[in-house]
mmCIF file of C-alpha atoms (C1' of nucleotides) in Angstrom:
data_model
loop_
_atom_site.group_PDB
_atom_site.id
_atom_site.type_symbol
_atom_site.label_atom_id
_atom_site.label_comp_id
_atom_site.label_asym_id
_atom_site.label_seq_id
_atom_site.Cartn_x
_atom_site.Cartn_y
_atom_site.Cartn_z
ATOM 1 C CA MET A 1 -29.217 -24.737 -32.150
ATOM 2 C CA THR A 2 -25.979 -23.812 -30.456
ATOM 3 C CA PRO A 3 -26.628 -22.016 -27.184
ATOM 4 C CA ASP A 4 -24.287 -19.168 -26.418
ATOM 5 C CA PHE A 5 -23.308 -20.177 -22.902
ATOM 6 C CA GLU A 6 -20.976 -17.231 -22.578
ATOM 7 C CA ALA A 7 -23.789 -14.781 -23.218
ATOM 8 C CA GLN A 8 -26.024 -16.647 -20.765
ATOM 9 C CA LEU A 9 -23.433 -16.302 -18.018
ATOM 10 C CA ARG A 10 -22.799 -12.633 -18.699
ATOM 11 C CA ALA A 11 -26.524 -11.967 -18.688
ATOM 12 C CA VAL A 12 -26.664 -12.973 -15.027
ATOM 13 C CA SER A 13 -23.399 -11.252 -14.038
ATOM 14 C CA LEU A 14 -21.408 -14.435 -13.645
ATOM 15 C CA ARG A 15 -17.807 -14.701 -14.790
ATOM 16 C CA VAL A 16 -17.185 -16.879 -17.812
ATOM 17 C CA THR A 17 -14.982 -19.759 -16.701
ATOM 18 C CA ARG A 18 -14.121 -23.106 -18.182
ATOM 19 C CA PRO A 19 -15.828 -25.165 -15.445
ATOM 20 C CA ARG A 20 -19.048 -23.225 -15.924
ATOM 21 C CA LEU A 21 -19.054 -23.604 -19.687
ATOM 22 C CA ALA A 22 -18.306 -27.297 -19.285
ATOM 23 C CA VAL A 23 -21.181 -27.783 -16.844
ATOM 24 C CA LEU A 24 -23.641 -25.980 -19.090
ATOM 25 C CA SER A 25 -22.485 -28.048 -22.030
ATOM 26 C CA ALA A 26 -22.779 -31.282 -20.067
ATOM 27 C CA LEU A 27 -26.317 -30.465 -18.957
ATOM 28 C CA ARG A 28 -27.344 -29.543 -22.497
ATOM 29 C CA ASP A 29 -26.270 -32.974 -23.729
ATOM 30 C CA HIS A 30 -27.379 -34.974 -20.678
ATOM 31 C CA PRO A 31 -30.600 -33.921 -19.006
ATOM 32 C CA HIS A 32 -31.403 -35.084 -15.446
ATOM 33 C CA VAL A 33 -27.867 -36.069 -14.405
ATOM 34 C CA ASP A 34 -26.677 -36.095 -10.807
ATOM 35 C CA THR A 35 -23.644 -34.237 -9.468
ATOM 36 C CA ASP A 36 -21.318 -37.192 -9.820
ATOM 37 C CA ALA A 37 -22.205 -37.626 -13.472
ATOM 38 C CA VAL A 38 -21.662 -33.921 -14.079
ATOM 39 C CA ILE A 39 -18.200 -34.208 -12.529
ATOM 40 C CA ASP A 40 -17.344 -37.106 -14.841
ATOM 41 C CA LEU A 41 -18.692 -35.304 -17.898
ATOM 42 C CA VAL A 42 -16.795 -32.123 -17.083
ATOM 43 C CA ARG A 43 -13.549 -34.004 -16.457
ATOM 44 C CA ALA A 44 -13.795 -35.725 -19.814
ATOM 45 C CA ASP A 45 -12.787 -32.385 -21.319
ATOM 46 C CA HIS A 46 -11.079 -30.740 -18.343
ATOM 47 C CA PRO A 47 -9.516 -33.403 -16.093
ATOM 48 C CA THR A 48 -8.221 -30.922 -13.540
ATOM 49 C CA VAL A 49 -11.581 -29.553 -12.420
ATOM 50 C CA SER A 50 -12.192 -30.247 -8.744
ATOM 51 C CA HIS A 51 -15.397 -31.708 -7.399
ATOM 52 C CA GLN A 52 -15.855 -28.618 -5.259
ATOM 53 C CA ALA A 53 -15.804 -26.428 -8.362
ATOM 54 C CA VAL A 54 -18.658 -28.440 -9.840
ATOM 55 C CA TYR A 55 -20.676 -28.137 -6.629
ATOM 56 C CA ASP A 56 -20.016 -24.373 -6.590
ATOM 57 C CA VAL A 57 -20.916 -23.995 -10.253
ATOM 58 C CA LEU A 58 -24.118 -25.989 -9.921
ATOM 59 C CA ARG A 59 -25.179 -23.846 -7.011
ATOM 60 C CA ALA A 60 -24.253 -20.586 -8.734
ATOM 61 C CA LEU A 61 -26.098 -21.550 -11.909
ATOM 62 C CA THR A 62 -29.114 -22.715 -9.928
ATOM 63 C CA ASP A 63 -29.243 -19.473 -7.942
ATOM 64 C CA ALA A 64 -28.909 -17.514 -11.177
ATOM 65 C CA GLY A 65 -31.764 -19.466 -12.723
ATOM 66 C CA LEU A 66 -29.748 -20.893 -15.618
ATOM 67 C CA ILE A 67 -30.331 -24.468 -14.499
ATOM 68 C CA ARG A 68 -32.844 -26.201 -12.288
ATOM 69 C CA ARG A 69 -32.224 -28.549 -9.410
ATOM 70 C CA ILE A 70 -34.538 -31.512 -9.001
ATOM 71 C CA GLN A 71 -34.378 -33.963 -6.149
ATOM 72 C CA PRO A 72 -36.860 -36.835 -6.046
ATOM 73 C CA ALA A 73 -37.350 -38.331 -2.583
ATOM 74 C CA GLY A 74 -34.612 -40.787 -1.691
ATOM 75 C CA ALA A 75 -32.312 -39.798 -4.544
ATOM 76 C CA THR A 76 -29.355 -37.469 -4.908
ATOM 77 C CA ALA A 77 -29.754 -34.034 -6.481
ATOM 78 C CA ARG A 78 -30.064 -33.854 -10.265
ATOM 79 C CA TYR A 79 -29.876 -30.912 -12.604
ATOM 80 C CA GLU A 80 -31.380 -29.902 -15.903
ATOM 81 C CA SER A 81 -30.936 -26.929 -18.184
ATOM 82 C CA ARG A 82 -34.568 -26.652 -19.224
ATOM 83 C CA VAL A 83 -35.774 -23.691 -17.221
ATOM 84 C CA ALA A 84 -37.874 -21.575 -19.569
ATOM 85 C CA ASP A 85 -41.114 -23.486 -19.004
ATOM 86 C CA ASN A 86 -42.190 -25.016 -15.733
ATOM 87 C CA HIS A 87 -42.587 -28.625 -16.682
ATOM 88 C CA HIS A 88 -42.764 -31.634 -14.375
ATOM 89 C CA HIS A 89 -41.181 -35.084 -14.145
ATOM 90 C CA VAL A 90 -41.960 -38.781 -14.118
ATOM 91 C CA VAL A 91 -39.636 -40.817 -11.922
ATOM 92 C CA CYS A 92 -39.142 -44.562 -12.157
ATOM 93 C CA ARG A 93 -39.487 -46.245 -8.756
ATOM 94 C CA SER A 94 -37.220 -49.055 -9.886
ATOM 95 C CA CYS A 95 -34.248 -47.450 -11.632
ATOM 96 C CA GLY A 96 -34.690 -43.751 -10.914
ATOM 97 C CA ALA A 97 -34.943 -42.740 -14.561
ATOM 98 C CA ILE A 98 -36.518 -39.349 -15.147
ATOM 99 C CA ALA A 99 -38.539 -38.064 -18.093
ATOM 100 C CA ASP A 100 -40.092 -34.684 -18.726
ATOM 101 C CA VAL A 101 -43.826 -34.112 -18.592
ATOM 102 C CA GLU A 102 -45.356 -30.996 -20.050
ATOM 103 C CA CYS A 103 -47.342 -28.807 -17.710
ATOM 104 C CA ALA A 104 -50.929 -28.109 -18.575
ATOM 105 C CA ALA A 105 -50.748 -24.481 -17.470
ATOM 106 C CA GLY A 106 -47.766 -22.628 -18.869
ATOM 107 C CA HIS A 107 -47.121 -20.552 -15.792
ATOM 108 C CA ALA A 108 -46.256 -21.231 -12.122
ATOM 109 C CA PRO A 109 -47.955 -22.170 -9.927
ATOM 110 C CA CYS A 110 -49.898 -24.396 -12.266
ATOM 111 C CA LEU A 111 -52.110 -25.711 -9.462
ATOM 112 C CA THR A 112 -54.054 -23.957 -6.767
ATOM 113 C CA ALA A 113 -54.161 -25.388 -3.270
ATOM 114 C CA SER A 114 -57.606 -25.936 -1.815
ATOM 115 C CA ASP A 115 -56.497 -24.507 1.538
ATOM 116 C CA ASP A 116 -53.153 -22.693 1.631
ATOM 117 C CA HIS A 117 -53.037 -22.350 5.466
ATOM 118 C CA GLY A 118 -51.901 -18.761 5.017
ATOM 119 C CA PHE A 119 -48.827 -19.755 3.020
ATOM 120 C CA VAL A 120 -47.785 -17.528 0.119
ATOM 121 C CA ILE A 121 -47.432 -20.177 -2.585
ATOM 122 C CA ASP A 122 -45.288 -19.450 -5.627
ATOM 123 C CA GLU A 123 -44.774 -22.886 -7.153
ATOM 124 C CA ALA A 124 -46.525 -26.218 -7.434
ATOM 125 C CA GLU A 125 -44.057 -29.047 -7.953
ATOM 126 C CA VAL A 126 -45.485 -32.224 -9.421
ATOM 127 C CA VAL A 127 -43.667 -35.565 -9.433
ATOM 128 C CA TYR A 128 -45.302 -38.544 -11.090
ATOM 129 C CA TRP A 129 -44.137 -41.856 -9.630
ATOM 130 C CA GLY A 130 -44.258 -45.078 -11.605
ATOM 131 C CA VAL A 131 -42.227 -47.639 -13.490
ATOM 132 C CA CYS A 132 -40.398 -46.893 -16.705
ATOM 133 C CA PRO A 133 -40.913 -49.050 -19.825
ATOM 134 C CA ASP A 134 -37.548 -50.788 -19.436
ATOM 135 C CA CYS A 135 -38.128 -51.803 -15.825
ATOM 136 C CA ALA A 136 -41.744 -52.784 -16.521
ATOM 137 C CA THR A 137 -40.679 -55.324 -19.138
ATOM 138 C CA SER A 138 -37.641 -56.659 -17.261
ATOM 139 C CA THR A 139 -39.381 -57.226 -13.931
ATOM 140 C CA LYS A 140 -42.453 -58.910 -15.365
ATOM 141 C CA PRO A 141 -41.222 -61.117 -18.207
ATOM 142 C CA THR A 142 -42.985 -64.255 -16.949
ATOM 143 C CA GLU A 143 -46.630 -63.380 -17.274
ATOM 144 C CA SER A 144 -46.493 -60.876 -20.077
ATOM 145 C CA ALA A 145 -44.958 -62.908 -22.859
ATOM 146 C CA SER A 146 -47.650 -61.741 -25.219
ATOM 147 C CA SER A 147 -48.259 -58.132 -24.298
ATOM 148 C CA GLU A 148 -44.758 -56.750 -24.415
ATOM 149 C CA GLY A 149 -45.273 -53.348 -25.855
ATOM 150 C CA THR A 150 -48.078 -51.449 -24.217
ATOM 151 C CA ARG A 151 -46.668 -48.215 -25.476
ATOM 152 C CA MET B 1 -60.500 -41.316 17.867
ATOM 153 C CA THR B 2 -58.090 -43.529 19.749
ATOM 154 C CA PRO B 3 -56.153 -45.655 17.307
ATOM 155 C CA ASP B 4 -55.420 -49.182 18.358
ATOM 156 C CA PHE B 5 -51.771 -49.323 17.347
ATOM 157 C CA GLU B 6 -51.462 -52.934 18.367
ATOM 158 C CA ALA B 7 -54.249 -53.968 16.015
ATOM 159 C CA GLN B 8 -52.751 -51.880 13.233
ATOM 160 C CA LEU B 9 -49.436 -53.684 13.587
ATOM 161 C CA ARG B 10 -51.011 -57.117 13.686
ATOM 162 C CA ALA B 11 -53.092 -56.288 10.642
ATOM 163 C CA VAL B 12 -49.919 -55.995 8.580
ATOM 164 C CA SER B 13 -48.171 -58.979 10.191
ATOM 165 C CA LEU B 14 -45.695 -56.951 12.200
ATOM 166 C CA ARG B 15 -44.709 -57.860 15.732
ATOM 167 C CA VAL B 16 -45.958 -55.593 18.468
ATOM 168 C CA THR B 17 -42.949 -54.017 20.160
ATOM 169 C CA ARG B 18 -42.472 -51.025 22.378
ATOM 170 C CA PRO B 19 -40.393 -49.033 19.867
ATOM 171 C CA ARG B 20 -43.080 -49.460 17.219
ATOM 172 C CA LEU B 21 -45.904 -48.424 19.510
ATOM 173 C CA ALA B 22 -43.863 -45.422 20.632
ATOM 174 C CA VAL B 23 -43.161 -44.346 17.043
ATOM 175 C CA LEU B 24 -46.828 -44.634 16.072
ATOM 176 C CA SER B 25 -47.801 -42.652 19.139
ATOM 177 C CA ALA B 26 -45.208 -39.958 18.429
ATOM 178 C CA LEU B 27 -46.383 -39.566 14.840
ATOM 179 C CA ARG B 28 -50.005 -39.347 15.909
ATOM 180 C CA ASP B 29 -49.195 -36.418 18.179
ATOM 181 C CA HIS B 30 -46.589 -34.748 15.955
ATOM 182 C CA PRO B 31 -47.223 -34.784 12.222
ATOM 183 C CA HIS B 32 -44.388 -34.085 9.749
ATOM 184 C CA VAL B 33 -41.467 -34.735 12.102
ATOM 185 C CA ASP B 34 -38.039 -35.850 10.929
ATOM 186 C CA THR B 35 -36.177 -38.929 12.116
ATOM 187 C CA ASP B 36 -34.203 -37.065 14.751
ATOM 188 C CA ALA B 37 -37.367 -35.650 16.291
ATOM 189 C CA VAL B 38 -38.949 -39.107 16.315
ATOM 190 C CA ILE B 39 -35.924 -40.454 18.173
ATOM 191 C CA ASP B 40 -36.264 -37.723 20.801
ATOM 192 C CA LEU B 41 -39.997 -38.275 21.166
ATOM 193 C CA VAL B 42 -39.596 -42.022 21.523
ATOM 194 C CA ARG B 43 -36.824 -41.656 24.089
ATOM 195 C CA ALA B 44 -38.986 -39.407 26.216
ATOM 196 C CA ASP B 45 -40.888 -42.549 27.194
ATOM 197 C CA HIS B 46 -38.317 -45.230 26.444
ATOM 198 C CA PRO B 47 -34.792 -43.826 26.927
ATOM 199 C CA THR B 48 -33.041 -47.021 25.900
ATOM 200 C CA VAL B 49 -34.307 -47.183 22.324
ATOM 201 C CA SER B 50 -31.454 -46.983 19.836
ATOM 202 C CA HIS B 51 -31.465 -44.696 16.807
ATOM 203 C CA GLN B 52 -31.093 -47.730 14.589
ATOM 204 C CA ALA B 53 -34.310 -49.182 16.000
ATOM 205 C CA VAL B 54 -36.141 -45.998 15.039
ATOM 206 C CA TYR B 55 -34.724 -46.121 11.512
ATOM 207 C CA ASP B 56 -35.758 -49.774 11.232
ATOM 208 C CA VAL B 57 -39.217 -49.095 12.603
ATOM 209 C CA LEU B 58 -39.810 -46.133 10.320
ATOM 210 C CA ARG B 59 -38.831 -48.208 7.327
ATOM 211 C CA ALA B 60 -40.932 -51.186 8.382
ATOM 212 C CA LEU B 61 -43.986 -49.038 9.019
ATOM 213 C CA THR B 62 -43.502 -47.194 5.747
ATOM 214 C CA ASP B 63 -43.194 -50.445 3.790
ATOM 215 C CA ALA B 64 -46.299 -51.750 5.546
ATOM 216 C CA GLY B 65 -48.198 -48.607 4.639
ATOM 217 C CA LEU B 66 -48.971 -47.555 8.210
ATOM 218 C CA ILE B 67 -47.044 -44.293 7.849
ATOM 219 C CA ARG B 68 -45.927 -42.177 4.930
ATOM 220 C CA ARG B 69 -42.469 -40.819 4.225
ATOM 221 C CA ILE B 70 -42.203 -37.343 2.767
ATOM 222 C CA GLN B 71 -38.965 -35.730 1.723
ATOM 223 C CA PRO B 72 -39.048 -32.214 0.297
ATOM 224 C CA ALA B 73 -36.011 -31.356 -1.816
ATOM 225 C CA GLY B 74 -33.044 -30.316 0.273
ATOM 226 C CA ALA B 75 -34.485 -31.541 3.565
ATOM 227 C CA THR B 76 -34.208 -34.697 5.629
ATOM 228 C CA ALA B 77 -36.918 -37.349 5.543
ATOM 229 C CA ARG B 78 -40.094 -36.672 7.486
ATOM 230 C CA TYR B 79 -42.938 -38.982 8.398
ATOM 231 C CA GLU B 80 -46.658 -38.713 8.978
ATOM 232 C CA SER B 81 -49.328 -41.147 10.050
ATOM 233 C CA ARG B 82 -52.052 -39.811 7.792
ATOM 234 C CA VAL B 83 -52.178 -42.405 5.053
ATOM 235 C CA ALA B 84 -55.837 -43.078 4.361
ATOM 236 C CA ASP B 85 -56.308 -40.227 1.918
ATOM 237 C CA ASN B 86 -53.702 -39.067 -0.542
ATOM 238 C CA HIS B 87 -53.310 -35.461 0.433
ATOM 239 C CA HIS B 88 -50.455 -33.110 -0.446
ATOM 240 C CA HIS B 89 -48.205 -30.631 1.337
ATOM 241 C CA VAL B 90 -47.186 -26.993 1.447
ATOM 242 C CA VAL B 91 -43.555 -26.441 2.368
ATOM 243 C CA CYS B 92 -42.100 -23.176 3.639
ATOM 244 C CA ARG B 93 -38.980 -22.175 1.695
ATOM 245 C CA SER B 94 -37.699 -20.250 4.702
ATOM 246 C CA CYS B 95 -38.175 -22.476 7.747
ATOM 247 C CA GLY B 96 -39.202 -25.817 6.247
ATOM 248 C CA ALA B 97 -42.560 -25.948 7.991
ATOM 249 C CA ILE B 98 -45.067 -28.329 6.428
ATOM 250 C CA ALA B 99 -48.862 -28.171 6.326
ATOM 251 C CA ASP B 100 -51.398 -30.516 4.811
ATOM 252 C CA VAL B 101 -53.363 -29.666 1.700
ATOM 253 C CA GLU B 102 -56.413 -31.630 0.727
ATOM 254 C CA CYS B 103 -56.380 -33.319 -2.638
ATOM 255 C CA ALA B 104 -59.084 -32.409 -5.092
ATOM 256 C CA ALA B 105 -59.510 -35.968 -6.327
ATOM 257 C CA GLY B 106 -59.869 -38.512 -3.551
ATOM 258 C CA HIS B 107 -57.862 -41.220 -5.242
ATOM 259 C CA ALA B 108 -54.309 -41.674 -6.573
ATOM 260 C CA PRO B 109 -53.049 -40.645 -9.000
ATOM 261 C CA CYS B 110 -55.008 -37.445 -8.712
ATOM 262 C CA LEU B 111 -53.413 -35.975 -11.817
ATOM 263 C CA THR B 112 -52.932 -37.376 -15.269
ATOM 264 C CA ALA B 113 -49.696 -36.731 -17.121
ATOM 265 C CA SER B 114 -50.074 -35.249 -20.569
ATOM 266 C CA ASP B 115 -47.426 -37.617 -21.950
ATOM 267 C CA ASP B 116 -46.382 -40.507 -19.731
ATOM 268 C CA HIS B 117 -43.450 -41.628 -21.964
ATOM 269 C CA GLY B 118 -44.583 -45.224 -21.500
ATOM 270 C CA PHE B 119 -44.261 -45.059 -17.719
ATOM 271 C CA VAL B 120 -46.841 -46.890 -15.620
ATOM 272 C CA ILE B 121 -47.791 -44.080 -13.256
ATOM 273 C CA ASP B 122 -49.402 -44.927 -9.909
ATOM 274 C CA GLU B 123 -49.038 -41.699 -7.964
ATOM 275 C CA ALA B 124 -48.872 -37.977 -8.528
ATOM 276 C CA GLU B 125 -46.999 -36.222 -5.745
ATOM 277 C CA VAL B 126 -47.677 -32.520 -5.393
ATOM 278 C CA VAL B 127 -45.553 -30.157 -3.301
ATOM 279 C CA TYR B 128 -46.556 -26.529 -3.012
ATOM 280 C CA TRP B 129 -43.599 -24.232 -2.313
ATOM 281 C CA GLY B 130 -44.035 -20.919 -0.595
ATOM 282 C CA VAL B 131 -43.552 -18.988 2.614
ATOM 283 C CA CYS B 132 -45.435 -19.744 5.806
ATOM 284 C CA PRO B 133 -47.358 -17.007 7.664
ATOM 285 C CA ASP B 134 -44.721 -16.731 10.406
ATOM 286 C CA CYS B 135 -41.822 -16.263 7.984
ATOM 287 C CA ALA B 136 -43.856 -13.935 5.785
ATOM 288 C CA THR B 137 -44.471 -11.516 8.641
ATOM 289 C CA SER B 138 -40.923 -11.672 10.022
ATOM 290 C CA THR B 139 -39.288 -10.907 6.682
ATOM 291 C CA LYS B 140 -41.719 -8.172 5.751
ATOM 292 C CA PRO B 141 -41.258 -5.217 8.144
ATOM 293 C CA THR B 142 -44.825 -4.118 7.461
ATOM 294 C CA GLU B 143 -46.272 -5.590 10.605
ATOM 295 C CA SER B 144 -43.421 -7.043 12.633
ATOM 296 C CA ALA B 145 -41.991 -3.987 14.320
ATOM 297 C CA SER B 146 -40.962 -5.312 17.697
ATOM 298 C CA SER B 147 -41.132 -8.734 19.279
ATOM 299 C CA GLU B 148 -41.842 -11.744 17.142
ATOM 300 C CA GLY B 149 -39.266 -14.460 17.722
ATOM 301 C CA THR B 150 -41.673 -17.234 18.561
ATOM 302 C CA ARG B 151 -39.966 -19.865 16.444
ATOM 303 C "C1'" DA C 1 -47.058 -72.842 30.161
ATOM 304 C "C1'" DC C 2 -42.607 -73.795 27.910
ATOM 305 C "C1'" DG C 3 -39.172 -73.866 24.431
ATOM 306 C "C1'" DA C 4 -37.522 -72.723 19.838
ATOM 307 C "C1'" DC C 5 -36.870 -69.890 16.013
ATOM 308 C "C1'" DA C 6 -36.846 -65.830 13.589
ATOM 309 C "C1'" DA C 7 -37.910 -61.095 13.773
ATOM 310 C "C1'" DA C 8 -36.482 -57.168 16.036
ATOM 311 C "C1'" DC C 9 -33.240 -54.554 18.869
ATOM 312 C "C1'" DT C 10 -28.390 -52.714 20.685
ATOM 313 C "C1'" DT C 11 -23.965 -51.167 19.878
ATOM 314 C "C1'" DG C 12 -20.564 -49.408 16.982
ATOM 315 C "C1'" DA C 13 -18.464 -48.712 12.652
ATOM 316 C "C1'" DT C 14 -19.036 -47.176 7.839
ATOM 317 C "C1'" DT C 15 -20.663 -45.074 3.665
ATOM 318 C "C1'" DC C 16 -21.566 -41.212 0.810
ATOM 319 C "C1'" DA C 17 -23.414 -36.775 -0.711
ATOM 320 C "C1'" DT C 18 -22.550 -32.402 0.512
ATOM 321 C "C1'" DT C 19 -20.328 -28.601 2.885
ATOM 322 C "C1'" DC C 20 -16.511 -26.086 5.131
ATOM 323 C "C1'" DC C 21 -11.919 -24.197 5.056
ATOM 324 C "C1'" DA C 22 -7.418 -21.932 3.626
ATOM 325 C "C1'" DG C 23 -4.638 -20.832 0.134
ATOM 326 C "C1'" DA C 24 -3.736 -20.345 -5.039
ATOM 327 C "C1'" DT C 25 -5.518 -18.753 -9.538
ATOM 328 C "C1'" DA C 26 -7.552 -16.101 -13.051
ATOM 329 C "C1'" DA C 27 -11.596 -13.107 -14.942
ATOM 330 C "C1'" DG C 28 -12.474 -8.562 -16.246
ATOM 331 C "C1'" DG C 29 -13.114 -3.544 -14.994
ATOM 332 C "C1'" DG C 30 -10.182 0.508 -14.690
ATOM 333 C "C1'" DC D 1 -1.368 -4.061 -18.059
ATOM 334 C "C1'" DC D 2 -2.584 -4.174 -13.078
ATOM 335 C "C1'" DC D 3 -5.548 -4.823 -9.210
ATOM 336 C "C1'" DT D 4 -9.443 -6.590 -6.945
ATOM 337 C "C1'" DT D 5 -12.016 -10.376 -5.771
ATOM 338 C "C1'" DA D 6 -14.829 -13.983 -7.590
ATOM 339 C "C1'" DT D 7 -13.691 -18.464 -8.465
ATOM 340 C "C1'" DC D 8 -11.026 -22.772 -8.287
ATOM 341 C "C1'" DT D 9 -7.893 -26.453 -5.990
ATOM 342 C "C1'" DG D 10 -6.923 -29.746 -2.475
ATOM 343 C "C1'" DG D 11 -8.115 -31.731 1.640
ATOM 344 C "C1'" DA D 12 -10.658 -32.231 5.839
ATOM 345 C "C1'" DA D 13 -15.189 -32.329 8.155
ATOM 346 C "C1'" DT D 14 -20.207 -32.894 8.702
ATOM 347 C "C1'" DG D 15 -24.387 -35.499 9.136
ATOM 348 C "C1'" DA D 16 -28.165 -38.414 7.529
ATOM 349 C "C1'" DA D 17 -28.582 -42.927 6.601
ATOM 350 C "C1'" DT D 18 -26.937 -47.729 6.151
ATOM 351 C "C1'" DC D 19 -24.338 -51.909 7.236
ATOM 352 C "C1'" DA D 20 -22.659 -55.591 10.334
ATOM 353 C "C1'" DA D 21 -22.251 -58.729 14.398
ATOM 354 C "C1'" DG D 22 -24.169 -60.227 18.334
ATOM 355 C "C1'" DT D 23 -28.130 -60.212 21.812
ATOM 356 C "C1'" DT D 24 -32.877 -59.850 23.130
ATOM 357 C "C1'" DT D 25 -37.715 -60.791 22.687
ATOM 358 C "C1'" DG D 26 -42.243 -61.577 20.415
ATOM 359 C "C1'" DT D 27 -45.002 -65.278 18.600
ATOM 360 C "C1'" DC D 28 -46.098 -69.846 17.315
ATOM 361 C "C1'" DG D 29 -46.293 -74.938 18.069
ATOM 362 C "C1'" DT D 30 -46.373 -78.658 21.223
#
DNA sequence: ACGACAAACTTGATTCATTCCAGATAAGGG
DNA sequence: CCCTTATCTGGAATGAATCAAGTTTGTCGT
């Protein structure tokens, strides 16, 4: 599948520019990257792109709904291009790694608050906190010599 | 209920100091405040307390489990003293106001991921996004004809 | 009660993600 | 092809949070 980034941009009335195509391409190949990583990825192909351009592009694409911004507590902002469904994320407490988790309900908000305090709720964001497989094995190698793979 | 802050601190092997008692007191009276607000509240009683002391105290109390740190995407860190239950929050997209929402299940994690990718999950954090009653009325001209600016 | 030691605090500088600004460039409708 | 203006470049500024060095103070042992 080769996404037509140009068509995506035109569909939301955004001009088709090299930085924007590069950002979309970077996010397609690298889900859950932070702004700094996006800058590096973009500059691999277009070394002259400024950091401000990447910040502007990420904001424009987020506002347009082409990408999604995720920001786990205590971490810098990350972006992903999966926006069609409203899925959730697992975040590793140790290394910050992020993985996708399917949402039970296919539509937002997937949960209903018991008492909404009069708020008009349009989205329920779920973040699962835990330890990723890599960190689990590397931090506890002493006692779990036998049971390495619990997966 | 009058919490015995001194006993709480001793219970987790933390020294009883004025800045810590002041922070606990401030959080009891003002839920969901950010660090800056805590500094102001503490200095109302103890003007000489440094901002660094407040940062240190907030971290120490958070690590000890006496308070909880919450950080909605795009906002600064906020703290609350309600830690016994694992409840969730509604956040206003417009003004950032936060309200508590009871959790259906009384224990963490209250949700189970459909596919945990091998992660060892210990908590499911839920953030409901929406618009608070105040912002809803001020942006919709249906009912806010004249004076409203109460916040 | 007293002294010692380490935890905790004060002061001040520093980091780092993000935003602001002014001027240059280029996308795309006419 | 030209004009308008959205977008990009380069550089400075903001602000939450952290780091570092030195001083104070809570708590324990005698």
